[in-house]
Amino acid sequence: MSSNESSTPHTCDFFIPSKGVPGEILGTMMQKEMAGDIPPSQDLGRFTTTKFDGVAINLMDISGTRNQACIEEYPSLARFQENCVAILANLWKAPHNFFGTATTGSSEAVLLGGLTMKRQWQLKNPDRQNTRPNVLIGANAHICVRKFADYFDVEAKIIPVNERTRYTFDVMSLEENLDGNTIGVFLTLGSTYTGHYDPLQRVSEILDEYERRTGNNIPIHVDAASGGLITPFTSSNETFVWDFRLSRVQSINVSGHKYGMAPLAVGWMIWREKSQIPQNLLLESSYLRGTHANFTLTFSRSGAPIAGQYYNFHRLGISGYRDWVHTLLDRARLLSIWLEDTGYFHCLSDAHRQLLSNGIISNSADGHHTRCHENDQAAVPGLPIVVFTFADRVRQQYPRLRLSDVSDSMHDLKFSIPSYTLHGWGAQGEDIDVMRIVLRDEMTVELMAEVLKNVIHVVEELIDQPY
């Protein structure tokens, strides 16, 4: 089967009916079918927001029929968008001449960031138009980053990520992969695989030194899809420098529908300077009333997520986001400790670990839960997620036990906890099978306890099964 074919063949068994079905009857039928789905609140591996208050739902309903592209007809949406862009630019310490836009999500934003880098390189190197440029990507990068390279004909140089590098971009492999055809480096603030943050400041320093020696100015794009609205509300943001405070950082994206708590689907993209976007990418549209320049891959979009994002920024404010982020990190620590205390699991994520004064990452000294207060400088920066695997003892004693079987059994109980393999990420290059739980509003301490009880029950049932 060729790579562009679906694994599930399409059939022509369904046709639009000759006569319509009454709405109430059809709605009841569809709701019954959807009732068999996993409840969104129990889809524990997803990052996207599933819980909204009544005011937000009403605003989303009102703005859902408004097209973001129609800025003359719906100037309120245009103002909401501009204000959200400015809020993020300030949050990420951007200079005054920044440029930003809303996107359909971080995937579109990443494509725009990469396209900007490619066009900049082409303009600076007119004599290399037949040369294929390259981009450096960590093995922990989201698939959309590799999609950029594939879609826009750029060679992707994959930088290792493994247990030795603390599951982050390997700075020791950086310089050997740089050359005159490198258009940029993509770094991740919050890996979807393990929750870790790439060492942005160290990579920036290496690129600074590389430019001093070679004259090659290589920008950084920060994929902060998840971490961009977590890190600014923690005390570690003062010491873990990742944003526009690093002059090497050209652009940053975030997913508003993740920890921005906006509805699907909205992302945000900020460039340090508008001049960094080649003019031939800023296309003017006069199709609708009024003329304006934009830089997006899409056109017509619902205004609902823009309204939802604006609402949350103002409803919560800095203090509200800070309290909420600390609560999520708090629960991630607690769940990590609970999982490891079962004796069955080991956590790859660092939510329950502390950064010691000598830079070593350690488990909490007393093994107990410690709240991340605003002045807590010892917390390891990372996402409020828990990524875990079987403990060494369990793997040795029960070699046929599989995390995928645990995931399947939990799915039967209407809890979705994804399992996946980190290929070659082990200390000796071995694969690591993991499961991931993302802490969101719905994940209360009571639900955490219920999930843990079910996971333990499932594991013990699997252990007792004869092989």
Tab-separated table of N, CA, C and O in Angstrom, residues 3 166 198 280 327 332 394 397 407-408 434:
chain	number	residue	atom	x	y	z
A	3	SER	N	2.103	5.139	0.611
A	3	SER	CA	2.056	5.886	1.864
A	3	SER	C	0.899	6.865	1.932
A	3	SER	O	0.520	7.298	3.012
A	166	ARG	N	18.363	14.066	29.002
A	166	ARG	CA	17.172	14.382	29.812
A	166	ARG	C	15.973	14.622	28.908
A	166	ARG	O	15.111	15.449	29.190
A	198	ASP	N	13.198	22.228	25.909
A	198	ASP	CA	14.537	22.226	25.319
A	198	ASP	C	15.396	23.323	25.947
A	198	ASP	O	14.886	24.355	26.403
A	280	ASN	N	6.872	39.448	0.201
A	280	ASN	CA	6.092	38.640	-0.733
A	280	ASN	C	5.254	37.578	-0.030
A	280	ASN	O	4.498	36.840	-0.673
A	327	THR	N	-1.893	25.069	40.221
A	327	THR	CA	-2.757	23.951	40.604
A	327	THR	C	-2.498	22.736	39.719
A	327	THR	O	-2.390	21.601	40.204
A	332	ALA	N	0.066	17.420	38.980
A	332	ALA	CA	0.989	16.566	38.235
A	332	ALA	C	2.038	15.969	39.158
A	332	ALA	O	2.415	14.798	39.021
A	394	VAL	N	9.443	-4.371	37.478
A	394	VAL	CA	8.230	-4.928	36.865
A	394	VAL	C	8.546	-5.498	35.494
A	394	VAL	O	8.081	-6.593	35.136
A	397	GLN	N	10.401	-8.799	36.037
A	397	GLN	CA	9.594	-9.859	36.644
A	397	GLN	C	8.445	-10.303	35.739
A	397	GLN	O	8.056	-11.471	35.741
A	407	SER	N	-3.373	0.423	28.456
A	407	SER	CA	-4.116	1.473	27.772
A	407	SER	C	-5.430	0.935	27.206
A	407	SER	O	-6.483	1.571	27.327
A	408	ASP	N	-5.378	-0.235	26.587
A	408	ASP	CA	-6.593	-0.833	26.013
A	408	ASP	C	-7.625	-1.136	27.096
A	408	ASP	O	-8.828	-0.888	26.915
A	434	VAL	N	5.703	4.166	26.835
A	434	VAL	CA	5.216	5.061	27.874
A	434	VAL	C	3.706	5.254	27.740
A	434	VAL	O	3.104	4.933	26.712
